[in-house]
Short mmCIF file of N, CA and C in Angstrom, two decimals:
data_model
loop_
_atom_site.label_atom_id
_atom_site.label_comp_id
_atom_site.label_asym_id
_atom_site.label_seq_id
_atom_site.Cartn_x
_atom_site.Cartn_y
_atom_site.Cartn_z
N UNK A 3 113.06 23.82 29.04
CA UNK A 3 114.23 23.87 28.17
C UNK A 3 114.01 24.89 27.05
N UNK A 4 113.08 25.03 26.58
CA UNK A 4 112.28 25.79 25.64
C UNK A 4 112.76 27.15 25.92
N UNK A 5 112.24 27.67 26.78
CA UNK A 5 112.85 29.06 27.77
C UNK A 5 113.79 29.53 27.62
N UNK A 6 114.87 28.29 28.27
CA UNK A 6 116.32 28.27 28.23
C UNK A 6 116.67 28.76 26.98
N UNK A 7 116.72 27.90 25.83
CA UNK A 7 117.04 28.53 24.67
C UNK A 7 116.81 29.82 24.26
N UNK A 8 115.38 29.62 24.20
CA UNK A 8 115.47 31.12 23.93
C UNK A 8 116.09 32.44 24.75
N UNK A 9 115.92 32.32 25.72
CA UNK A 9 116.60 33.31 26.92
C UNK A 9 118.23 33.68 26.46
N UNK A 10 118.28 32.15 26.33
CA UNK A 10 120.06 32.44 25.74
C UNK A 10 120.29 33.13 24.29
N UNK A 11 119.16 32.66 23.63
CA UNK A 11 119.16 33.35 21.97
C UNK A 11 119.15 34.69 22.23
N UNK A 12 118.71 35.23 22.81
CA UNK A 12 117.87 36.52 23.72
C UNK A 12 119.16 37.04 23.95
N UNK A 13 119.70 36.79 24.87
CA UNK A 13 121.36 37.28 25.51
C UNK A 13 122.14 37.37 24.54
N UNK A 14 122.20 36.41 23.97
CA UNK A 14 123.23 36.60 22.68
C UNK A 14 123.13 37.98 21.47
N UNK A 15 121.89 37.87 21.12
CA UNK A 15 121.36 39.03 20.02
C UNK A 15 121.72 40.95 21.11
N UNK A 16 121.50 40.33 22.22
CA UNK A 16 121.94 41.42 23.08
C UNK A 16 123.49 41.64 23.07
N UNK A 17 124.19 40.95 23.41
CA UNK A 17 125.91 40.97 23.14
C UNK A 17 126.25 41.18 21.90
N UNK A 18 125.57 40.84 20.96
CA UNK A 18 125.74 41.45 19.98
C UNK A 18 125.55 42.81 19.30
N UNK A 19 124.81 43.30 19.88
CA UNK A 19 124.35 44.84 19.54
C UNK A 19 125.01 45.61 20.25
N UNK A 20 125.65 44.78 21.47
CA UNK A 20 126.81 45.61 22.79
C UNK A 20 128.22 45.61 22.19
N UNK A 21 128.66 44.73 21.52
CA UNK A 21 129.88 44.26 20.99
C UNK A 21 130.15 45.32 19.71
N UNK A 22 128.90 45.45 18.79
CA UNK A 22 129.21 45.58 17.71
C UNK A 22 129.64 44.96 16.02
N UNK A 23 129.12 45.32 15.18
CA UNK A 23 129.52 44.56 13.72
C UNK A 23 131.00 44.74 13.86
N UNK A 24 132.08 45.65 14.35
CA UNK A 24 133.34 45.96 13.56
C UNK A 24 134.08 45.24 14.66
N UNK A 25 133.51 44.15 15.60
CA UNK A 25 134.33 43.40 16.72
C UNK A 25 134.78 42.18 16.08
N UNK A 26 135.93 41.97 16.49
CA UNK A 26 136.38 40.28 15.49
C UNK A 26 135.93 39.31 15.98
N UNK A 27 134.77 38.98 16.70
CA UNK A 27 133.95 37.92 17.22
C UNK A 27 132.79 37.88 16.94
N UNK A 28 132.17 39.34 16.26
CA UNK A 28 130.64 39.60 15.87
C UNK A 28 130.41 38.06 14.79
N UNK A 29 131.30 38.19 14.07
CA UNK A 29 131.05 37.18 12.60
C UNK A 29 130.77 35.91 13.59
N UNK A 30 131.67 35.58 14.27
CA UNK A 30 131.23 34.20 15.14
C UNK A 30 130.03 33.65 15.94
N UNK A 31 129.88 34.80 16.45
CA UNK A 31 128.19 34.61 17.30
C UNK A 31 127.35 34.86 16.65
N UNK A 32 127.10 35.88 15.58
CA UNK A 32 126.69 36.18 14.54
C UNK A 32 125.79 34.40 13.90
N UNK A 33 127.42 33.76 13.64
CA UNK A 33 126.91 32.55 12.95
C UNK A 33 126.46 31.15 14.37
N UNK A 34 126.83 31.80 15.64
CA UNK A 34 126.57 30.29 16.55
C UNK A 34 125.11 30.82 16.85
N UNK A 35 124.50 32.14 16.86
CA UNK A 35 123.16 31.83 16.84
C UNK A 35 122.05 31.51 16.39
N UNK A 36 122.49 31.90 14.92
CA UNK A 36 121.72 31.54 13.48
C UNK A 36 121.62 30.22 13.80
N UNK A 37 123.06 29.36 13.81
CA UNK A 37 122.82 27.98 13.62
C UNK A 37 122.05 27.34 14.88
N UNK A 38 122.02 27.59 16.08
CA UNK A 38 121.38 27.39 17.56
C UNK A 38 119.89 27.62 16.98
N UNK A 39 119.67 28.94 16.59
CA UNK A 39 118.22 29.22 16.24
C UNK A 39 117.59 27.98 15.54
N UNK A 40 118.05 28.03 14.25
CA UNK A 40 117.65 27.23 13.31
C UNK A 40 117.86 25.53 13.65
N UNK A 41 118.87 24.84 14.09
CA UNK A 41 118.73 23.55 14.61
C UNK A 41 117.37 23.18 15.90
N UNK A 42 116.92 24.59 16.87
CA UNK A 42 115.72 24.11 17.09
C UNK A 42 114.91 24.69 16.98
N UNK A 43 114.67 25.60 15.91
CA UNK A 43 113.74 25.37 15.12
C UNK A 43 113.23 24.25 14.16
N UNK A 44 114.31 23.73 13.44
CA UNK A 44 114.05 21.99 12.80
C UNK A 44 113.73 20.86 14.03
N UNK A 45 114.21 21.08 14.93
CA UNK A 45 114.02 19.98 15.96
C UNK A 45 112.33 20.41 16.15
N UNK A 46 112.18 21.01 16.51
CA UNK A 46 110.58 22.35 16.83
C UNK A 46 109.68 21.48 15.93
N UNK A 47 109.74 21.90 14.65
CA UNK A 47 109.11 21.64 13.70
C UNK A 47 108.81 19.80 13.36
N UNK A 48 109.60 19.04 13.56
CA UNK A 48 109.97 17.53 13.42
C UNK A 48 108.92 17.14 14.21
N UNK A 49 109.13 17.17 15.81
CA UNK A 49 108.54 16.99 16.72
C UNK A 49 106.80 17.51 16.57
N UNK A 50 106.54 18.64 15.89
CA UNK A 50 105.27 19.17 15.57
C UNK A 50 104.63 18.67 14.59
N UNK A 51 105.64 17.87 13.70
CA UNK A 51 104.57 17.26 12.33
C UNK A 51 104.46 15.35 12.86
N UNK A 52 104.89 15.22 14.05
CA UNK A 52 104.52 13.75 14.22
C UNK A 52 105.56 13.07 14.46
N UNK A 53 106.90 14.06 14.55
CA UNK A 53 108.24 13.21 14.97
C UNK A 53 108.37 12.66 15.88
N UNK A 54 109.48 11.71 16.42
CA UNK A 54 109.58 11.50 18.18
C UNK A 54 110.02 12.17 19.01
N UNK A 55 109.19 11.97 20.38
CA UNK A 55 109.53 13.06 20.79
C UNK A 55 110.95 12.85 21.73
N UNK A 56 111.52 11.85 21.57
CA UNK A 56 112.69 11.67 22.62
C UNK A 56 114.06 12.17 21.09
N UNK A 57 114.91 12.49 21.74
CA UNK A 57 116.48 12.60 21.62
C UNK A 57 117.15 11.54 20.71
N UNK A 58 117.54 10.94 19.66
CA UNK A 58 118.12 9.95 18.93
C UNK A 58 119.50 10.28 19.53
N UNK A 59 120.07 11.37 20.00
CA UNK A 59 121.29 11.50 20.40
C UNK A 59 121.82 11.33 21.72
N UNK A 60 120.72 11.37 22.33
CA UNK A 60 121.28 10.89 23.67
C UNK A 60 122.03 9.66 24.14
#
């Protein structure tokens, strides 16, 4: 799953540099990968200082 994400973070930062800053969707993906990045990165980090390791959301 690990992979996955990133692969997709990966694709995205790529469509973005294909798309362009002056596209009216840059601002959007712009912000859905930041926030993708960073939610697992906190999940990342939780799990690394002793969190559980299962899903509360499932």
């Amino acid at each position: 799953m690990d992979k996955r994400i990133r692969d997709l973070l990966v694709r995205a930062e790529e469509e973005m540099i294909f798309i362009g800053p002056d596209h009216p969707s840059y601002e959007l993906l712009a912000g859905l990968v930041a926030s993708v990045r960073d939610a697992w990165q906190e999940g990342y980090e939780q799990g690394r200082n002793g969190g559980a390791g299962t899903n509360p959301y499932r």
